[in-house]
Amino acid sequence: MTKFVIRWLINAVALFAAVWIVPGISYSGEWTGILWLALIIGLLNALVRPLLKFVTCPLIILTLGLFTLVINTGMLLLTRTIGQSLGIGLTVDGFWSALLGSIVMSIVSVVMSVIFRDELKGKK
C-alpha cells in the first residue's frame, strides 16, 4: 500500500511540474484535482499503456524507443479528456504541449523514483 501511495504522489508532483513548466498546459481548480488526475494517469499507465506498448512494439523497436514518447503523450491527452469529462480543469493546448509535458513528467518521475528508490522496493 505504501508503494502505491508513493507512486501516486510521484505522479502528482510530476503532473504539477508539467503544469508549472510547460506553457501549453494549465490547471484550474483545487489541489485535490491534481491528486485525482495523478490517480487517473496512474491507472491509465497500469492498464492501457502496456497494451499500447505491445501493439506498437515494432514501432518502438524501429525508433529505438522514441515512440514511447508518443505513447506517453497519448496518455497525457487521454488523462486530459477523462479529467475534463469528470469536471477537473486540466487543459492541454495540443500535441506539442502534451509531448513536452510528457517529457517533463518522465524526467520528474525518474528523478523522484531514484530519490524514493528504497521505499518503492519495500526496504525499511
XYZ file of N, CA, C and O in Angstrom:
496
model
N 0.814 -1.200 0.000
C 0.000 0.000 0.000
C 0.859 1.267 0.000
O 0.527 2.227 -0.657
N 1.974 1.225 0.746
C 2.869 2.371 0.790
C 3.466 2.648 -0.588
O 3.601 3.798 -0.991
N 3.796 1.590 -1.310
C 4.356 1.730 -2.654
C 3.368 2.440 -3.582
O 3.748 3.312 -4.360
N 2.086 2.086 -3.463
C 1.050 2.717 -4.277
C 0.938 4.207 -3.962
O 0.853 5.036 -4.871
N 0.937 4.555 -2.681
C 0.802 5.959 -2.277
C 2.006 6.773 -2.742
O 1.848 7.893 -3.244
N 3.206 6.207 -2.622
C 4.409 6.925 -3.071
C 4.367 7.135 -4.579
O 4.659 8.226 -5.076
N 3.985 6.108 -5.329
C 3.887 6.231 -6.787
C 2.823 7.267 -7.168
O 3.003 8.053 -8.098
N 1.721 7.294 -6.427
C 0.641 8.249 -6.669
C 1.141 9.674 -6.434
O 0.894 10.570 -7.248
N 1.870 9.895 -5.352
C 2.395 11.222 -5.057
C 3.465 11.640 -6.069
O 3.546 12.818 -6.435
N 4.271 10.687 -6.526
C 5.261 10.995 -7.567
C 4.549 11.439 -8.843
O 4.957 12.422 -9.481
N 3.475 10.753 -9.219
C 2.702 11.165 -10.401
C 2.105 12.550 -10.207
O 2.069 13.353 -11.148
N 1.632 12.850 -8.997
C 1.042 14.161 -8.727
C 2.082 15.267 -8.841
O 1.829 16.315 -9.447
N 3.265 15.034 -8.287
C 4.329 16.042 -8.370
C 4.784 16.209 -9.820
O 5.020 17.331 -10.283
N 4.887 15.108 -10.565
C 5.292 15.191 -11.976
C 4.258 15.957 -12.794
O 4.616 16.785 -13.647
N 2.983 15.717 -12.535
C 1.932 16.446 -13.245
C 1.948 17.924 -12.877
O 1.809 18.791 -13.739
N 2.145 18.220 -11.593
C 2.237 19.613 -11.167
C 3.426 20.313 -11.827
O 3.324 21.466 -12.246
N 4.554 19.614 -11.943
C 5.734 20.189 -12.599
C 5.448 20.477 -14.069
O 5.859 21.515 -14.590
N 4.726 19.574 -14.727
C 4.385 19.807 -16.135
C 3.468 21.015 -16.283
O 3.638 21.824 -17.199
N 2.511 21.155 -15.375
C 1.606 22.316 -15.414
C 2.393 23.588 -15.159
O 2.156 24.624 -15.795
N 3.353 23.530 -14.256
C 4.122 24.708 -13.870
C 5.125 25.118 -14.947
O 5.329 26.309 -15.204
N 5.741 24.150 -15.639
C 6.833 24.441 -16.571
C 6.349 24.655 -18.006
O 6.789 25.577 -18.689
N 5.438 23.810 -18.479
C 5.044 23.840 -19.893
C 3.970 24.914 -20.097
O 2.919 24.881 -19.451
N 4.207 25.858 -21.017
C 3.251 26.943 -21.216
C 1.892 26.488 -21.766
O 0.882 27.121 -21.496
N 1.827 25.418 -22.517
C 0.572 24.987 -23.127
C -0.285 24.103 -22.246
O -1.354 23.669 -22.652
N 0.160 23.837 -21.024
C -0.607 23.010 -20.096
C -0.989 23.873 -18.914
O -0.148 24.547 -18.320
N -2.287 23.874 -18.601
C -2.742 24.658 -17.460
C -3.759 23.861 -16.657
O -4.400 22.936 -17.164
N -3.866 24.227 -15.406
C -4.807 23.573 -14.498
C -5.543 24.647 -13.716
O -4.922 25.570 -13.191
N -6.850 24.530 -13.666
C -7.644 25.463 -12.873
C -8.520 24.643 -11.931
O -9.335 23.844 -12.365
N -8.274 24.817 -10.676
C -9.052 24.086 -9.691
C -8.292 23.942 -8.399
O -7.221 24.513 -8.209
N -8.855 23.166 -7.507
C -8.248 22.912 -6.204
C -7.079 21.936 -6.354
O -6.974 21.219 -7.345
N -6.232 21.886 -5.339
C -5.075 20.990 -5.374
C -5.498 19.532 -5.367
O -4.759 18.667 -5.829
N -6.692 19.228 -4.866
C -7.144 17.833 -4.849
C -7.392 17.307 -6.257
O -7.303 16.103 -6.495
N -7.669 18.207 -7.184
C -7.851 17.797 -8.572
C -6.586 17.211 -9.162
O -6.637 16.275 -9.968
N -5.432 17.754 -8.762
C -4.146 17.200 -9.225
C -4.005 15.767 -8.732
O -3.515 14.896 -9.451
N -4.436 15.508 -7.495
C -4.369 14.143 -6.960
C -5.269 13.201 -7.756
O -4.903 12.057 -8.028
N -6.457 13.677 -8.122
C -7.355 12.841 -8.929
C -6.771 12.585 -10.317
O -6.858 11.471 -10.836
N -6.178 13.612 -10.912
C -5.546 13.435 -12.223
C -4.359 12.483 -12.138
O -4.130 11.688 -13.050
N -3.605 12.553 -11.038
C -2.485 11.627 -10.848
C -2.990 10.195 -10.721
O -2.361 9.259 -11.216
N -4.125 10.019 -10.063
C -4.714 8.685 -9.966
C -5.165 8.192 -11.342
O -4.932 7.032 -11.701
N -5.765 9.074 -12.128
C -6.213 8.707 -13.474
C -5.022 8.311 -14.340
O -5.047 7.275 -15.014
N -3.963 9.125 -14.319
C -2.802 8.807 -15.157
C -2.113 7.541 -14.670
O -1.590 6.758 -15.466
N -2.128 7.305 -13.375
C -1.554 6.065 -12.842
C -2.332 4.838 -13.303
O -1.736 3.819 -13.671
N -3.654 4.940 -13.287
C -4.481 3.825 -13.765
C -4.303 3.598 -15.264
O -4.240 2.454 -15.721
N -4.225 4.683 -16.021
C -4.003 4.549 -17.463
C -2.644 3.924 -17.754
O -2.516 3.072 -18.644
N -1.628 4.329 -16.994
C -0.295 3.752 -17.184
C -0.262 2.280 -16.800
O 0.534 1.514 -17.344
N -1.106 1.886 -15.870
C -1.123 0.484 -15.447
C -1.971 -0.389 -16.364
O -1.664 -1.566 -16.565
N -3.024 0.171 -16.954
C -3.958 -0.643 -17.727
C -3.829 -0.488 -19.242
O -3.810 -1.475 -19.972
N -3.738 0.733 -19.721
C -3.765 0.984 -21.167
C -2.364 0.982 -21.778
O -2.161 0.434 -22.867
N -1.404 1.577 -21.074
C -0.053 1.721 -21.628
C 0.607 0.394 -22.000
O 1.225 0.304 -23.076
N 0.514 -0.672 -21.165
C 1.132 -1.937 -21.586
C 0.522 -2.498 -22.869
O 1.235 -3.046 -23.712
N -0.772 -2.325 -23.035
C -1.428 -2.785 -24.254
C -0.926 -1.998 -25.467
O -0.622 -2.588 -26.513
N -0.822 -0.680 -25.320
C -0.311 0.142 -26.416
C 1.140 -0.196 -26.752
O 1.522 -0.228 -27.917
N 1.949 -0.459 -25.727
C 3.340 -0.818 -25.985
C 3.446 -2.165 -26.692
O 4.308 -2.355 -27.541
N 2.554 -3.082 -26.357
C 2.561 -4.379 -27.021
C 2.159 -4.242 -28.491
O 2.796 -4.814 -29.374
N 1.117 -3.457 -28.739
C 0.614 -3.293 -30.109
C 1.625 -2.538 -30.974
O 1.795 -2.857 -32.153
N 2.309 -1.568 -30.394
C 3.245 -0.750 -31.167
C 4.699 -1.193 -30.999
O 5.607 -0.414 -31.299
N 4.897 -2.396 -30.556
C 6.254 -2.910 -30.326
C 7.169 -2.760 -31.556
O 8.321 -2.331 -31.410
N 6.709 -3.069 -32.761
C 7.598 -2.869 -33.920
C 8.029 -1.406 -34.103
O 9.182 -1.133 -34.436
N 7.111 -0.457 -33.869
C 7.470 0.958 -33.979
C 8.454 1.371 -32.891
O 9.361 2.167 -33.138
N 8.268 0.837 -31.698
C 9.180 1.158 -30.602
C 10.582 0.653 -30.939
O 11.576 1.356 -30.740
N 10.678 -0.543 -31.482
C 11.976 -1.105 -31.857
C 12.581 -0.320 -33.021
O 13.771 -0.004 -33.020
N 11.752 0.000 -34.022
C 12.229 0.728 -35.194
C 12.767 2.113 -34.837
O 13.757 2.575 -35.414
N 12.134 2.780 -33.873
C 12.564 4.124 -33.487
C 13.495 4.118 -32.284
O 13.762 5.175 -31.702
N 13.980 2.948 -31.911
C 14.899 2.788 -30.784
C 14.314 3.333 -29.481
O 15.002 3.923 -28.658
N 13.021 3.143 -29.305
C 12.353 3.514 -28.068
C 11.745 4.898 -28.046
O 11.049 5.244 -27.092
N 11.996 5.708 -29.061
C 11.466 7.072 -29.064
C 9.952 7.115 -29.218
O 9.318 8.099 -28.824
N 9.362 6.059 -29.755
C 7.908 6.046 -29.912
C 7.199 5.999 -28.553
O 6.031 6.359 -28.458
N 7.912 5.592 -27.505
C 7.296 5.606 -26.177
C 6.956 7.031 -25.740
O 6.039 7.224 -24.942
N 7.661 8.021 -26.278
C 7.294 9.417 -26.008
C 5.923 9.735 -26.579
O 5.142 10.467 -25.967
N 5.618 9.189 -27.740
C 4.304 9.390 -28.344
C 3.236 8.695 -27.505
O 2.137 9.230 -27.310
N 3.551 7.516 -26.975
C 2.602 6.803 -26.115
C 2.360 7.610 -24.837
O 1.208 7.757 -24.396
N 3.427 8.152 -24.235
C 3.275 8.981 -23.042
C 2.447 10.230 -23.335
O 1.639 10.659 -22.511
N 2.645 10.796 -24.523
C 1.861 11.956 -24.934
C 0.384 11.588 -25.037
O -0.484 12.327 -24.570
N 0.115 10.446 -25.616
C -1.265 9.973 -25.709
C -1.884 9.734 -24.342
O -3.071 10.023 -24.127
N -1.096 9.235 -23.408
C -1.602 9.021 -22.044
C -1.962 10.350 -21.383
O -2.970 10.456 -20.693
N -1.145 11.389 -21.614
C -1.441 12.707 -21.055
C -2.691 13.302 -21.696
O -3.544 13.869 -21.003
N -2.832 13.149 -23.004
C -4.029 13.659 -23.683
C -5.280 12.895 -23.250
O -6.355 13.483 -23.083
N -5.150 11.597 -23.047
C -6.276 10.796 -22.560
C -6.643 11.181 -21.129
O -7.828 11.251 -20.778
N -5.646 11.471 -20.311
C -5.899 11.948 -18.948
C -6.646 13.275 -18.979
O -7.573 13.495 -18.201
N -6.247 14.158 -19.882
C -6.943 15.434 -20.027
C -8.400 15.221 -20.388
O -9.297 15.822 -19.805
N -8.658 14.324 -21.329
C -10.024 14.067 -21.776
C -10.869 13.488 -20.654
O -12.008 13.930 -20.428
N -10.327 12.508 -19.942
C -11.071 11.901 -18.835
C -11.274 12.920 -17.723
O -12.360 13.012 -17.138
N -10.242 13.703 -17.419
C -10.353 14.723 -16.385
C -11.396 15.768 -16.715
O -12.185 16.171 -15.854
N -11.438 16.209 -17.965
C -12.433 17.199 -18.361
C -13.835 16.626 -18.304
O -14.776 17.329 -17.945
N -13.988 15.345 -18.629
C -15.327 14.739 -18.547
C -15.776 14.583 -17.093
O -16.972 14.524 -16.822
N -14.815 14.530 -16.160
C -15.149 14.458 -14.734
C -15.213 15.837 -14.084
O -15.436 15.947 -12.882
N -14.983 16.879 -14.871
C -15.065 18.242 -14.356
C -13.790 18.745 -13.716
O -13.818 19.702 -12.947
N -12.670 18.107 -14.009
C -11.368 18.546 -13.487
C -10.714 19.390 -14.574
O -10.578 18.954 -15.713
N -10.294 20.601 -14.220
C -9.888 21.599 -15.200
C -8.467 21.515 -15.705
O -7.712 22.467 -15.545
N -8.077 20.414 -16.316
C -6.763 20.314 -16.952
C -6.936 20.602 -18.434
O -7.771 19.990 -19.103
N -6.151 21.546 -18.941
C -6.191 21.838 -20.374
C -4.797 21.664 -20.961
O -3.805 22.085 -20.368
N -4.760 21.026 -22.112
C -3.527 20.839 -22.866
C -3.813 21.377 -24.260
O -4.748 20.932 -24.921
N -3.002 22.347 -24.707
C -3.287 23.050 -25.955
C -3.168 22.193 -27.205
O -3.872 22.405 -28.165
N -2.301 21.232 -27.226
C -2.145 20.420 -28.421
C -1.104 19.342 -28.230
O -0.609 19.098 -27.131
N -0.767 18.713 -29.351
C 0.163 17.593 -29.312
C 1.536 18.008 -28.797
O 2.134 17.305 -27.990
N 2.050 19.142 -29.258
C 3.408 19.533 -28.894
C 3.502 19.919 -27.421
O 4.506 19.624 -26.763
N 2.472 20.548 -26.907
C 2.443 20.842 -25.471
C 2.374 19.552 -24.669
O 3.037 19.414 -23.627
N 1.579 18.605 -25.142
C 1.466 17.313 -24.457
C 2.784 16.542 -24.537
O 3.180 15.882 -23.570
N 3.474 16.631 -25.676
C 4.767 15.958 -25.813
C 5.783 16.534 -24.835
O 6.464 15.794 -24.116
N 5.875 17.857 -24.770
C 6.788 18.496 -23.841
C 6.386 18.191 -22.392
O 7.241 17.934 -21.540
N 5.091 18.193 -22.117
C 4.607 17.861 -20.783
C 4.929 16.429 -20.391
O 5.293 16.160 -19.239
N 4.814 15.509 -21.337
C 5.138 14.113 -21.020
C 6.637 13.926 -20.790
O 7.044 13.117 -19.957
N 7.460 14.702 -21.479
C 8.909 14.643 -21.248
C 9.232 15.177 -19.849
O 10.006 14.564 -19.106
N 8.616 16.300 -19.471
C 8.826 16.858 -18.137
C 8.362 15.872 -17.073
O 9.054 15.629 -16.076
N 7.188 15.278 -17.289
C 6.668 14.312 -16.318
C 7.580 13.099 -16.198
O 7.803 12.594 -15.093
N 8.125 12.631 -17.303
C 9.032 11.490 -17.269
C 10.304 11.806 -16.497
O 10.765 10.999 -15.679
N 10.871 12.984 -16.740
C 12.104 13.375 -16.045
C 11.861 13.497 -14.547
O 12.619 12.969 -13.730
N 10.785 14.183 -14.164
C 10.476 14.346 -12.739
C 10.204 12.999 -12.097
O 10.657 12.719 -10.978
N 9.483 12.132 -12.798
C 9.168 10.817 -12.254
C 10.421 9.976 -12.044
O 10.562 9.297 -11.019
N 11.344 10.019 -12.996
C 12.590 9.258 -12.857
C 13.415 9.786 -11.693
O 13.930 9.011 -10.876
N 13.543 11.099 -11.585
C 14.336 11.689 -10.501
C 13.727 11.339 -9.148
O 14.430 10.926 -8.220
N 12.421 11.472 -9.028
C 11.775 11.172 -7.743
C 11.802 9.675 -7.442
O 11.874 9.280 -6.280
N 11.739 8.842 -8.450
C 11.824 7.401 -8.222
C 13.208 7.009 -7.725
O 13.342 6.095 -6.913
N 14.238 7.698 -8.196
C 15.589 7.440 -7.703
C 15.705 7.893 -6.242
O 16.307 7.204 -5.420
N 15.100 9.019 -5.926
C 15.147 9.518 -4.555
C 14.427 8.563 -3.603
O 14.909 8.269 -2.517
N 13.265 8.067 -4.005
C 12.462 7.182 -3.157
C 12.643 5.714 -3.518
O 11.752 4.900 -3.283
N 13.796 5.362 -4.060
C 14.053 4.005 -4.529
C 13.869 2.959 -3.435
O 13.243 1.927 -3.649
N 14.399 3.194 -2.252
C 14.300 2.222 -1.164
C 12.853 1.998 -0.725
O 12.443 0.878 -0.461
N 12.067 3.072 -0.676
C 10.679 2.948 -0.281
C 9.867 2.198 -1.332
O 8.962 1.437 -1.010
N 10.186 2.410 -2.611
C 9.461 1.726 -3.672
C 9.811 0.251 -3.744
O 9.014 -0.563 -4.201
N 11.020 -0.106 -3.301
C 11.409 -1.526 -3.288
C 10.854 -2.251 -2.071
O 10.882 -3.465 -2.021
N 10.398 -1.488 -1.080
C 9.839 -2.109 0.113
C 10.826 -2.277 1.229
O 10.545 -2.930 2.213
N 12.027 -1.695 1.102
C 13.022 -1.789 2.183
C 12.694 -0.748 3.253
O 12.154 0.294 2.981
N 13.081 -1.057 4.465
C 12.815 -0.134 5.564
C 14.094 0.449 6.081
O 15.107 -0.070 6.129
